[in-house]
Coordinates of N, CA and C in Angstrom, one line a residue:
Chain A
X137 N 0.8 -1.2 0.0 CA 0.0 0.0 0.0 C 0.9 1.3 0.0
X138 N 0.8 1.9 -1.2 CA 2.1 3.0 -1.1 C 1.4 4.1 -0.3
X139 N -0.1 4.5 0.6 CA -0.8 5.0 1.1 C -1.3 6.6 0.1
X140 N -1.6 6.5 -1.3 CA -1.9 7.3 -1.9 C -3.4 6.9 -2.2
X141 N -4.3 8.1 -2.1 CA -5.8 7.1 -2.3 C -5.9 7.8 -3.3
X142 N -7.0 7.1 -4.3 CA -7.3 7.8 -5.6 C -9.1 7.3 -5.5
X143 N -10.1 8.2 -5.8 CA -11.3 8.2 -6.0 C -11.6 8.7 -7.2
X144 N -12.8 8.1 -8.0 CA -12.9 6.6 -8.0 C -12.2 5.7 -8.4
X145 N -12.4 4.7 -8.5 CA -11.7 3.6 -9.0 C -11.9 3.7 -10.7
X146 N -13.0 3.3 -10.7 CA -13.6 3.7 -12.5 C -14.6 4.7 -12.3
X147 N -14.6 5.1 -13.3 CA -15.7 6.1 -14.3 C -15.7 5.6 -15.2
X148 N -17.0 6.0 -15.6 CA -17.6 5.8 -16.9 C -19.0 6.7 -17.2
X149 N -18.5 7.8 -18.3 CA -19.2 8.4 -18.5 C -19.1 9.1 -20.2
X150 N -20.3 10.0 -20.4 CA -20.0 10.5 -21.6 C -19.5 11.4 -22.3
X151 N -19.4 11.1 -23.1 CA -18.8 12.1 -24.1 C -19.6 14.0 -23.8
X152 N -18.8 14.7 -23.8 CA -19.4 16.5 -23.2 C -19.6 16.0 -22.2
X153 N -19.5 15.3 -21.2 CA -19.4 15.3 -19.4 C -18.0 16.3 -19.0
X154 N -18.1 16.1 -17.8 CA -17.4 16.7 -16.5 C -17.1 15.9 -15.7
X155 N -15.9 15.5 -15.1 CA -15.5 14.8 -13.8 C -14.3 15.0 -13.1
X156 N -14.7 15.0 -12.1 CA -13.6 15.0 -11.0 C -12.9 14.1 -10.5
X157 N -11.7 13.5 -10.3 CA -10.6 12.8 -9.8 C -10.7 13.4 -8.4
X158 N -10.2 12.7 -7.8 CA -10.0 12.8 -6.3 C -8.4 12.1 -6.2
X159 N -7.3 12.7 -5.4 CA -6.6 12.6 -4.9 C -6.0 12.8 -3.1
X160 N -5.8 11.7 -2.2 CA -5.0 11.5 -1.1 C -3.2 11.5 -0.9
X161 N -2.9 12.3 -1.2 CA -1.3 11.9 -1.2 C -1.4 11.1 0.1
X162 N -0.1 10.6 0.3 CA 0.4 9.9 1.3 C 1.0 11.0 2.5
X163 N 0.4 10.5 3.8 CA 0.6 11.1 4.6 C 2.2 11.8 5.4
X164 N 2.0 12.9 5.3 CA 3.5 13.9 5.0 C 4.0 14.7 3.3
X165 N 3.4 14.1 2.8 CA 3.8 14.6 1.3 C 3.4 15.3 0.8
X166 N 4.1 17.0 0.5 CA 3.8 17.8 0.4 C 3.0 18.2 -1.1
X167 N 3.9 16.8 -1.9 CA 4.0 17.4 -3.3 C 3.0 16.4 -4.4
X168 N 2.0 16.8 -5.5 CA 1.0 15.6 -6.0 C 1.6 16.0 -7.1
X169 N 1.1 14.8 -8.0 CA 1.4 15.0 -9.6 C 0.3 14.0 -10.0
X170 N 0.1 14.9 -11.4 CA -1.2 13.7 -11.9 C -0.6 13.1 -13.0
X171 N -0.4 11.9 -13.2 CA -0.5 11.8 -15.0 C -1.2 10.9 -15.6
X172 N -1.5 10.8 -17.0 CA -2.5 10.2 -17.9 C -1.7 8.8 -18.6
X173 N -2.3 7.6 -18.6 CA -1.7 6.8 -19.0 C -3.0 5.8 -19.8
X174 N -2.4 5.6 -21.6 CA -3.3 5.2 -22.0 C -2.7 3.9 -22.5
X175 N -3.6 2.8 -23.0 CA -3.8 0.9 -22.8 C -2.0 1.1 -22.8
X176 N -1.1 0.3 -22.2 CA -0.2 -0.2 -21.9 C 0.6 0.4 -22.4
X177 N 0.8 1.7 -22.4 CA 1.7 3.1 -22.6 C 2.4 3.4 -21.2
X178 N 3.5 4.1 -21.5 CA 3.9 5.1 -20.4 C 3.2 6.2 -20.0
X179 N 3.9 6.8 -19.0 CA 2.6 8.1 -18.0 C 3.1 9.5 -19.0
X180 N 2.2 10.0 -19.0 CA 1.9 11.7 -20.0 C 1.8 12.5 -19.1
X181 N 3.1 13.0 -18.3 CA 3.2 14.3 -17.2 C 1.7 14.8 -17.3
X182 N 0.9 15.0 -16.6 CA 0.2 16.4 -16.8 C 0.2 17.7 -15.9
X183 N 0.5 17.6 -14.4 CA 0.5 18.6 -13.6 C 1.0 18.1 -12.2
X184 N 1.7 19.0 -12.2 CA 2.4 19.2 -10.6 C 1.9 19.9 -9.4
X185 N 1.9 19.8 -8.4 CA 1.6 20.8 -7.5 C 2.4 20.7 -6.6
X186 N 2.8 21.6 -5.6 CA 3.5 21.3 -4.1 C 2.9 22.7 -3.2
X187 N 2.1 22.0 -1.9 CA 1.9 22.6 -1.1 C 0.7 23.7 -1.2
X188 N -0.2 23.2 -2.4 CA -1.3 24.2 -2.7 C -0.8 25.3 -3.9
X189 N 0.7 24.8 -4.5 CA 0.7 25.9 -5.9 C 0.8 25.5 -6.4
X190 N 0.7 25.1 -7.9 CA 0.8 24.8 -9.4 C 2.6 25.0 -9.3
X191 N 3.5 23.7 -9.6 CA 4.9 24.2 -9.5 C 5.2 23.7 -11.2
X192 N 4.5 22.5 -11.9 CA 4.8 22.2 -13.3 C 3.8 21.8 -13.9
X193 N 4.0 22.2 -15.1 CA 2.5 21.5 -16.1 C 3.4 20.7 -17.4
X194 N 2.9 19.7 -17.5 CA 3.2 19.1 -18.9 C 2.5 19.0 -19.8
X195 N 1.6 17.9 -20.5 CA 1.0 18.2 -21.5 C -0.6 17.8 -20.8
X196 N -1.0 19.0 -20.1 CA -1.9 18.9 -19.5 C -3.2 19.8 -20.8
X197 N -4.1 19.3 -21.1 CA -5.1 20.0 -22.5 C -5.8 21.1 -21.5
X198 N -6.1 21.8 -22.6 CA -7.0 23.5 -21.5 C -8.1 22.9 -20.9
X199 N -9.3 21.7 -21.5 CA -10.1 21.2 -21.3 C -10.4 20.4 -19.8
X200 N -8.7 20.5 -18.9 CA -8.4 19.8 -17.9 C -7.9 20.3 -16.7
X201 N -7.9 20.7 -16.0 CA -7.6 21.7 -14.8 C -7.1 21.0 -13.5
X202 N -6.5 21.2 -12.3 CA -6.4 20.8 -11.2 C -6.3 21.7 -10.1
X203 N -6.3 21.6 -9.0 CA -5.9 22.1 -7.9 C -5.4 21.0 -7.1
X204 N -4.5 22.3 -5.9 CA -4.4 21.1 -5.0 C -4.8 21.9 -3.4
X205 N -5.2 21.8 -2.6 CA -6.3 22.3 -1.2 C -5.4 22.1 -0.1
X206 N -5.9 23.4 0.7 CA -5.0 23.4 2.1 C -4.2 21.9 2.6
X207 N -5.8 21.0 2.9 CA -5.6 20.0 3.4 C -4.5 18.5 2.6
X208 N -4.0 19.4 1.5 CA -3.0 18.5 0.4 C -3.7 17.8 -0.4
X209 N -5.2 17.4 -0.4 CA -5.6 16.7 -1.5 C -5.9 17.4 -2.7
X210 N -5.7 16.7 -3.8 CA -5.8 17.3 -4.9 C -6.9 17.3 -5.8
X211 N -7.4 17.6 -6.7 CA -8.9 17.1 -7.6 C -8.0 17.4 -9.0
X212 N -8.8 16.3 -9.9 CA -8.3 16.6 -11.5 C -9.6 17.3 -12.1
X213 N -9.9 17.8 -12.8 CA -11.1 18.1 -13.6 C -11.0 18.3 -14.6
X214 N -11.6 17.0 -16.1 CA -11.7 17.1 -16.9 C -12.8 17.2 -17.8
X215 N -12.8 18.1 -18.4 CA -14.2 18.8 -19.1 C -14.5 18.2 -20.5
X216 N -15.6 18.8 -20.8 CA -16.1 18.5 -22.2 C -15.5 17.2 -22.8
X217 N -15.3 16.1 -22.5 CA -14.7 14.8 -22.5 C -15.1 14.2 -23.9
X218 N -13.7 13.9 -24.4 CA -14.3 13.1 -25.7 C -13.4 11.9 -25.3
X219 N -13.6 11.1 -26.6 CA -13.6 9.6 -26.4 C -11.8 9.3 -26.2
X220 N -11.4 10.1 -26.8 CA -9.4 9.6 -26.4 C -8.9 10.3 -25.3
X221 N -10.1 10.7 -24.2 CA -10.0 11.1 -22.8 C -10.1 10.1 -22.0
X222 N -10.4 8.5 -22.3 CA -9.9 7.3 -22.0 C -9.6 6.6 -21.5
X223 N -8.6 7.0 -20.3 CA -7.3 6.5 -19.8 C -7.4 6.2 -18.7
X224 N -6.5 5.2 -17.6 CA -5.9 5.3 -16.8 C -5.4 7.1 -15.6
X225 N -5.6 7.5 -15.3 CA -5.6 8.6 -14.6 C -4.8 8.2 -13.0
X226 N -3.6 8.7 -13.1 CA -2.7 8.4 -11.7 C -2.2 9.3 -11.3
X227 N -2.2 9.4 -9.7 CA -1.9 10.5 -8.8 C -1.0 9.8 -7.9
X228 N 0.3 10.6 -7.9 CA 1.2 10.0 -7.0 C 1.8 11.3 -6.2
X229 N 2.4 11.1 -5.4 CA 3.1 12.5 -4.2 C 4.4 11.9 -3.8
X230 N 5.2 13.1 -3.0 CA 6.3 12.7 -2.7 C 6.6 13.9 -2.1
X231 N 7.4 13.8 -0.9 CA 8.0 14.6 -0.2 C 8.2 16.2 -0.3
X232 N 8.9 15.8 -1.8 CA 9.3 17.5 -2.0 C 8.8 17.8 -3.0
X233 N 9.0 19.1 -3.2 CA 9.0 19.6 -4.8 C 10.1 19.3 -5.7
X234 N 10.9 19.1 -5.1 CA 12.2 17.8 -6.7 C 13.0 17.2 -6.0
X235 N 13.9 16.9 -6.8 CA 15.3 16.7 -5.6 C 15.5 14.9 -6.1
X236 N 17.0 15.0 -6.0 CA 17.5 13.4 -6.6 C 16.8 12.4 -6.2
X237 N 16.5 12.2 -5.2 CA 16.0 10.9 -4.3 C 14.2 11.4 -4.1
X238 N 13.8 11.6 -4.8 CA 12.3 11.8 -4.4 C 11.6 10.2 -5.5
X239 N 11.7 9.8 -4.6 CA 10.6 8.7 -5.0 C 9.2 8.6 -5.4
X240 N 8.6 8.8 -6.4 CA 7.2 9.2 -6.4 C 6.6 7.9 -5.8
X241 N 5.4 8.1 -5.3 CA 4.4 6.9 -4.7 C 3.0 7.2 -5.4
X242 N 2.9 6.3 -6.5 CA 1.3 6.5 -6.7 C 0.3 5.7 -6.3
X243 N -0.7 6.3 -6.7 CA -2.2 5.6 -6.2 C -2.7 4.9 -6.9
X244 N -3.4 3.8 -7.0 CA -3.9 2.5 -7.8 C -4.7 3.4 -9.1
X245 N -4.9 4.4 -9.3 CA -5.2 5.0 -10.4 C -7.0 5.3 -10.4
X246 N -7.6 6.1 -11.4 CA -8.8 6.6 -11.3 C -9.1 5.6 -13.3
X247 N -9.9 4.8 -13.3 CA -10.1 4.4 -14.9 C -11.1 5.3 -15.4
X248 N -10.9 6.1 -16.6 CA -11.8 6.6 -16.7 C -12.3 6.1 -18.2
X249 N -13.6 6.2 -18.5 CA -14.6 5.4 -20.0 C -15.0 6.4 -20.4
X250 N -15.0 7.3 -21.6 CA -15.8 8.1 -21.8 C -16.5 7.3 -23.3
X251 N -17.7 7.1 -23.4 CA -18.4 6.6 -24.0 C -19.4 7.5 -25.1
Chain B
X69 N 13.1 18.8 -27.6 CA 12.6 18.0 -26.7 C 13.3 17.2 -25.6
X70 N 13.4 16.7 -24.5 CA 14.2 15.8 -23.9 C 13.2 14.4 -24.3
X71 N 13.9 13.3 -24.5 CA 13.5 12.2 -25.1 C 14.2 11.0 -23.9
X72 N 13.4 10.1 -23.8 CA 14.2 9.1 -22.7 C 13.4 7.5 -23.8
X73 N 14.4 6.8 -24.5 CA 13.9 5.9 -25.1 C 13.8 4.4 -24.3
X74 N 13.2 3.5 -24.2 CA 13.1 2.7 -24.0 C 12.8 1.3 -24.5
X75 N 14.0 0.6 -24.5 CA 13.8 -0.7 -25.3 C 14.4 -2.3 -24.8
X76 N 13.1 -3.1 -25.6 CA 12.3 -3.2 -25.9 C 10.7 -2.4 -25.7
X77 N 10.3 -2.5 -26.2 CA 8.9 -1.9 -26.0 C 7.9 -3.4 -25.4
X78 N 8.2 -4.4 -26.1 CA 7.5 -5.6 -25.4 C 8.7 -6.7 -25.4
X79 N 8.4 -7.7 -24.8 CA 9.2 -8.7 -24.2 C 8.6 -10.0 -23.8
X80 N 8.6 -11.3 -24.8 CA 7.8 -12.3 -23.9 C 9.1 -13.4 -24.0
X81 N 8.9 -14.1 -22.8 CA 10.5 -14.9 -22.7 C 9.9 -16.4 -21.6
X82 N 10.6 -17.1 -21.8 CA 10.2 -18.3 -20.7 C 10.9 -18.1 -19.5
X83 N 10.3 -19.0 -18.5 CA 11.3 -18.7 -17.2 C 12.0 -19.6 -17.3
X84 N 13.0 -18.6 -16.6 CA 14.6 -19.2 -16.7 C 15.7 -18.5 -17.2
X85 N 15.2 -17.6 -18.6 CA 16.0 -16.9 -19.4 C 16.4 -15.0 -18.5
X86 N 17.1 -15.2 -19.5 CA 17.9 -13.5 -19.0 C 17.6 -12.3 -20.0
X87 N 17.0 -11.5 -19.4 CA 16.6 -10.5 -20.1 C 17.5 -8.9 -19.6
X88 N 17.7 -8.0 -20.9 CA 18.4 -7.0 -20.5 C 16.7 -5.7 -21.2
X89 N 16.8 -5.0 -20.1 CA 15.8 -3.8 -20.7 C 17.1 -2.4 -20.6
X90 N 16.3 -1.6 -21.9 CA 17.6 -0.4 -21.9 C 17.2 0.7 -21.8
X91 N 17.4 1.9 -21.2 CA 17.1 3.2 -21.4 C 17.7 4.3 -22.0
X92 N 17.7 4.8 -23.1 CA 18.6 5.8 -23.6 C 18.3 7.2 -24.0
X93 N 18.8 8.1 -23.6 CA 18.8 9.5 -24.0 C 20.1 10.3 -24.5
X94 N 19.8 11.5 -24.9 CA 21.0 12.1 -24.8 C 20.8 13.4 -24.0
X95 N 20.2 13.3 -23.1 CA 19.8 14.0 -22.0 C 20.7 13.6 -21.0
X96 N 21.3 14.6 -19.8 CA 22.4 14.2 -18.8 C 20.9 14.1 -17.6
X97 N 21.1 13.4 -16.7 CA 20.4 12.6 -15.3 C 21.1 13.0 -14.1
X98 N 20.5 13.6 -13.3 CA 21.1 13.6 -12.1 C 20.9 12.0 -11.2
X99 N 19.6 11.7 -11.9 CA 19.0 10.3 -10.9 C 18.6 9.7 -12.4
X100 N 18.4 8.2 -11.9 CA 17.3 7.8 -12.8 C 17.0 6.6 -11.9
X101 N 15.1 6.2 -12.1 CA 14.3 5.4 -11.7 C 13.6 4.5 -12.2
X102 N 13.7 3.4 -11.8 CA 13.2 2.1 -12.3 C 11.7 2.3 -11.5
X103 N 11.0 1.8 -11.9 CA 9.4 1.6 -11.6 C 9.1 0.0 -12.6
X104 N 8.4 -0.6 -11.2 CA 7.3 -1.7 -11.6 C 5.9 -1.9 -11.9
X105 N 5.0 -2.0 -12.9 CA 4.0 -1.7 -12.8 C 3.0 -2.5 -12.9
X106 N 2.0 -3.2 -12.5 CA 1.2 -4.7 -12.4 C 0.2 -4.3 -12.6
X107 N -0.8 -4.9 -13.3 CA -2.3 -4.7 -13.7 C -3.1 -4.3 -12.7
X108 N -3.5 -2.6 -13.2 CA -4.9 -2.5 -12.0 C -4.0 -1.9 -11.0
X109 N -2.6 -1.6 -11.0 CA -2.1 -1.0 -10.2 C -1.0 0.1 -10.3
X110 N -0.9 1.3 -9.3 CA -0.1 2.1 -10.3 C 1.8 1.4 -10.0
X111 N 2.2 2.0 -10.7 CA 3.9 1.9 -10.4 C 4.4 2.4 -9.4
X112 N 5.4 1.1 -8.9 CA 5.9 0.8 -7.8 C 7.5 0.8 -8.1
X113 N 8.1 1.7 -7.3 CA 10.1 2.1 -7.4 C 10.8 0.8 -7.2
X114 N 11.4 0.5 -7.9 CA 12.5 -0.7 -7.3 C 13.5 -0.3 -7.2
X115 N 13.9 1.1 -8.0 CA 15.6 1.5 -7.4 C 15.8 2.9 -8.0
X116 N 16.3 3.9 -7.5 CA 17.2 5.0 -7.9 C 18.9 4.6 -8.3
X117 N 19.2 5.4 -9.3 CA 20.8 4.9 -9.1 C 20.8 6.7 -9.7
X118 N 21.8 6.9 -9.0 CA 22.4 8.7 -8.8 C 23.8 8.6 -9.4
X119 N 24.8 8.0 -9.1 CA 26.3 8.0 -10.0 C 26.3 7.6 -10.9
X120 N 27.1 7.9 -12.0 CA 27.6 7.5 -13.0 C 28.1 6.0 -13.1
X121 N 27.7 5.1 -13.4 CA 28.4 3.7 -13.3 C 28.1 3.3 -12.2
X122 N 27.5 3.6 -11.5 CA 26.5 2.8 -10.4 C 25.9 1.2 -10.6
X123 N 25.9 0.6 -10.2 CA 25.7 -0.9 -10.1 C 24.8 -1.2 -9.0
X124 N 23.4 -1.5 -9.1 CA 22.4 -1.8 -7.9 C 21.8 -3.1 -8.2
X125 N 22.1 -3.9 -7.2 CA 21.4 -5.0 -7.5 C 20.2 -5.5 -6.7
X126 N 19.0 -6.1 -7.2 CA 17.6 -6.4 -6.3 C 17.5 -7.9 -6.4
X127 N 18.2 -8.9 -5.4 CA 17.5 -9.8 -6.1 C 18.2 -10.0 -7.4
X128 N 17.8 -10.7 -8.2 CA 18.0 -11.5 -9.7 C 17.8 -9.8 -10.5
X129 N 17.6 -8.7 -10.1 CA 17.6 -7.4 -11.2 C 19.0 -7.0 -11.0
X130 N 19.7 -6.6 -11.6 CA 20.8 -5.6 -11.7 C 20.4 -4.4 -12.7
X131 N 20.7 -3.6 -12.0 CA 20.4 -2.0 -12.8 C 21.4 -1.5 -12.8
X132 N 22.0 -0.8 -13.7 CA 23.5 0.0 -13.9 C 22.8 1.4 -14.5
X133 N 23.5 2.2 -14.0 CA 23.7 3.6 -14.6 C 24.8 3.6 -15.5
X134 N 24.9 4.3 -16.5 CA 25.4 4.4 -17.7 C 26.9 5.9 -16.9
X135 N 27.9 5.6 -17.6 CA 29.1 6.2 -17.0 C 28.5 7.9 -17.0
X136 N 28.4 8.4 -18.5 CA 27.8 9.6 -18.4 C 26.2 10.4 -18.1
X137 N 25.8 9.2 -17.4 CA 24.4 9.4 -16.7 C 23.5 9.5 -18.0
X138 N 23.8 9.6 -19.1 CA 22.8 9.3 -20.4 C 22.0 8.2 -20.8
X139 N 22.4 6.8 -20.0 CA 21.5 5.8 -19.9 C 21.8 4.4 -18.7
X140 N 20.7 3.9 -19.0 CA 20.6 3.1 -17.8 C 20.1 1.2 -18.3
X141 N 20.5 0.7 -17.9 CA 19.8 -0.9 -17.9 C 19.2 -1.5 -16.6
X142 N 18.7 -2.5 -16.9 CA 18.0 -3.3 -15.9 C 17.9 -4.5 -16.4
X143 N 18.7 -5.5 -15.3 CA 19.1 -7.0 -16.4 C 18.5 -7.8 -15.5
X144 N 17.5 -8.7 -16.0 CA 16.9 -10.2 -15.0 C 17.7 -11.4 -15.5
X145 N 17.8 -11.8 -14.3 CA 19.0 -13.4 -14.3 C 17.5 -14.2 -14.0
X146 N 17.7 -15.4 -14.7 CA 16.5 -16.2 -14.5 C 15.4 -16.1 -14.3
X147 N 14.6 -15.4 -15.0 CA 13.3 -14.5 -15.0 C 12.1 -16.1 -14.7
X148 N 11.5 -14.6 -13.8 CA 10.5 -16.1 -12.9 C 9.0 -15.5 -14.0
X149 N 7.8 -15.9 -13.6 CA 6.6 -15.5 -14.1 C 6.4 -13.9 -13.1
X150 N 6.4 -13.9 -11.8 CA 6.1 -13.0 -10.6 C 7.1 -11.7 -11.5
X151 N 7.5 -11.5 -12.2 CA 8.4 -10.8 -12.9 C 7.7 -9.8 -14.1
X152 N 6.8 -10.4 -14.2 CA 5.6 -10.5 -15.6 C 5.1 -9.3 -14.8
X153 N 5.2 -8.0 -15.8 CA 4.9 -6.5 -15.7 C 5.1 -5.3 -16.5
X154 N 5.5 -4.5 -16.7 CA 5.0 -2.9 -17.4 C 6.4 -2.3 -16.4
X155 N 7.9 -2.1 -16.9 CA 8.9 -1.7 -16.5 C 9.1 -0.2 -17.2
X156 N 9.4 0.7 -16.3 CA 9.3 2.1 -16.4 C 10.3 2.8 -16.1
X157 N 11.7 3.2 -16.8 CA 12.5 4.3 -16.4 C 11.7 5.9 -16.1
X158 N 12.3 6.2 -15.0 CA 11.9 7.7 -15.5 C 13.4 8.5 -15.1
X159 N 14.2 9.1 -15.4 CA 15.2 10.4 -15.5 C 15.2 11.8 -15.0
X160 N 15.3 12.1 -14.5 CA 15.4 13.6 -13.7 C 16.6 14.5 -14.0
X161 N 16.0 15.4 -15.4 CA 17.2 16.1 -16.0 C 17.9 17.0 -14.7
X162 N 19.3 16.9 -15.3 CA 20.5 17.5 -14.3 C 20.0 18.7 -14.8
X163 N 19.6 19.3 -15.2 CA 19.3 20.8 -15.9 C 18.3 21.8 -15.1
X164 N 16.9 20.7 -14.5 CA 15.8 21.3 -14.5 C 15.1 20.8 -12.9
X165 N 15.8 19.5 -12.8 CA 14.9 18.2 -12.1 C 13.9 18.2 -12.6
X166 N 13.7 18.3 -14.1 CA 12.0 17.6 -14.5 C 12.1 16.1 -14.7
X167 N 11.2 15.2 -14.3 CA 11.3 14.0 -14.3 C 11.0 13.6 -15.9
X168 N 11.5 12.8 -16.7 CA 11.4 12.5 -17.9 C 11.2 10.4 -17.9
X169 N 10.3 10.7 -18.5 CA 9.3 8.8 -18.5 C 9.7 8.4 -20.0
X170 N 9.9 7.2 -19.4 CA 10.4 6.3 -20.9 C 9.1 5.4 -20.8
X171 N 8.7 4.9 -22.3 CA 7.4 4.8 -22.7 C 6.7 3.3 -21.9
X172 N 8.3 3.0 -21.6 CA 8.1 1.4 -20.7 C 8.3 0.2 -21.8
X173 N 8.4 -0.9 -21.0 CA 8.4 -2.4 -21.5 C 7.8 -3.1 -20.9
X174 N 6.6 -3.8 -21.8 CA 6.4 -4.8 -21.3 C 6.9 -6.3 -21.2
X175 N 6.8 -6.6 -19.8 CA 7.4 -8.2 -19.8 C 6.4 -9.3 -19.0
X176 N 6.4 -10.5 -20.2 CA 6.0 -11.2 -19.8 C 6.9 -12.5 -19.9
X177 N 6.6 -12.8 -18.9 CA 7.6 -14.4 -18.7 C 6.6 -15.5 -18.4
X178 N 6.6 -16.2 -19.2 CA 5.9 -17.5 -19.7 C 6.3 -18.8 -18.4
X179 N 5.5 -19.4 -17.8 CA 5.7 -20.9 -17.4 C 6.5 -21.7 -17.6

């Protein structure tokens, strides 16, 4: 249990929906990252945060937003959803905002169906 | 772009055999990270290597860092089935610390 929660497990929803990700970093860790992972691909950076700021964005679409909340958890929010919105959705945290030895720990992931 | 390649892209082998997975850039690394990844679950660290020519071994894995931190391997001696997964470098340019993901391999080891 690398202690990162991710809500929900799956989704499945339609095409022009809205939904929100839920993220738990693991307790102490300052810092969340989300990224997109689609059928048996590697992860697609999308957004960084540490400590309630936005510190990096990768190829995060305008259609897709996050924050991250006093309390360290984070939400993803992806809008107007079309069908190669897809994916696997994973949120992991780690101690710092960078630094050699920062181990990311993610969360069993959010599946999302857009139909 | 910073590019972190990774190869094979897939991998099916029986158990018993030895497999080498490779990572290559021409991007310099302050760190680079191996990740395990199992169905339905996210990726799991099996090692950092930070020097140049570093040598870590897990078990039947050996991971080497590459002399000029530009690439890295991960070698299985006697690959069991429990091995059978979705292997993930990721790189942490000396430049920026942005972490940089190689696309992964998958491996499966056969009975």
């Amino acid at each position: 249990d690398s202690g990162v929660t991710q809500t929900p497990k799956h989704l499945i929803t339609a095409t022009g929906q809205r939904v929100t990700l839920r993220c738990s970093p693991r307790s102490g860790d300052l810092s969340v990252y989300w990224y997109q992972q689609s059928l048996d691909q590697g992860l697609q950076f999308l957004i960084q945060y540490y400590n309630g700021e936005e510190r990096a964005k990768g190829n995060i679409l305008e259609r897709f937003s996050a924050q991250q909340f006093p309390d360290l958890h984070s939400e993803l929010n992806l809008s107007s959803l079309e069908l190669g919105d897809s994916a696997l959705y994973f949120c992991a945290s780690t101690a710092q905002a960078q630094g050699i030895n920062s181990p990311l720990h993610f969360g069993n992931g959010t599946r999302l169906t857009v139909t | 772009t910073q590019l972190l390649e990774q190869s094979p892209q897939f991998l099916s082998i029986q158990e018993g055999e030895n497999l080498t997975v490779y990572c290559n850039s021409s991007s310099v690394f302050s760190s680079l990270q191996w990740y395990r990844q199992e169905p339905g679950e996210g990726p799991v660290l099996l090692v950092t290597v930070v020097t140049g020519g570093e040598v870590k071994k897990l078990k039947r894995l050996t991971f080497q860092f590459g002399d000029a931190r530009k690439d890295s391997s991960l070698h299985i001696t006697a690959a069991q089935p429990g091995d059978t997964g979705l292997y993930l470098c990721a790189g942490m340019l000396d430049s920026n610390y942005q972490l940089i993901w190689g696309a992964g391999t998958k491996l499966i080891i056969k009975p």
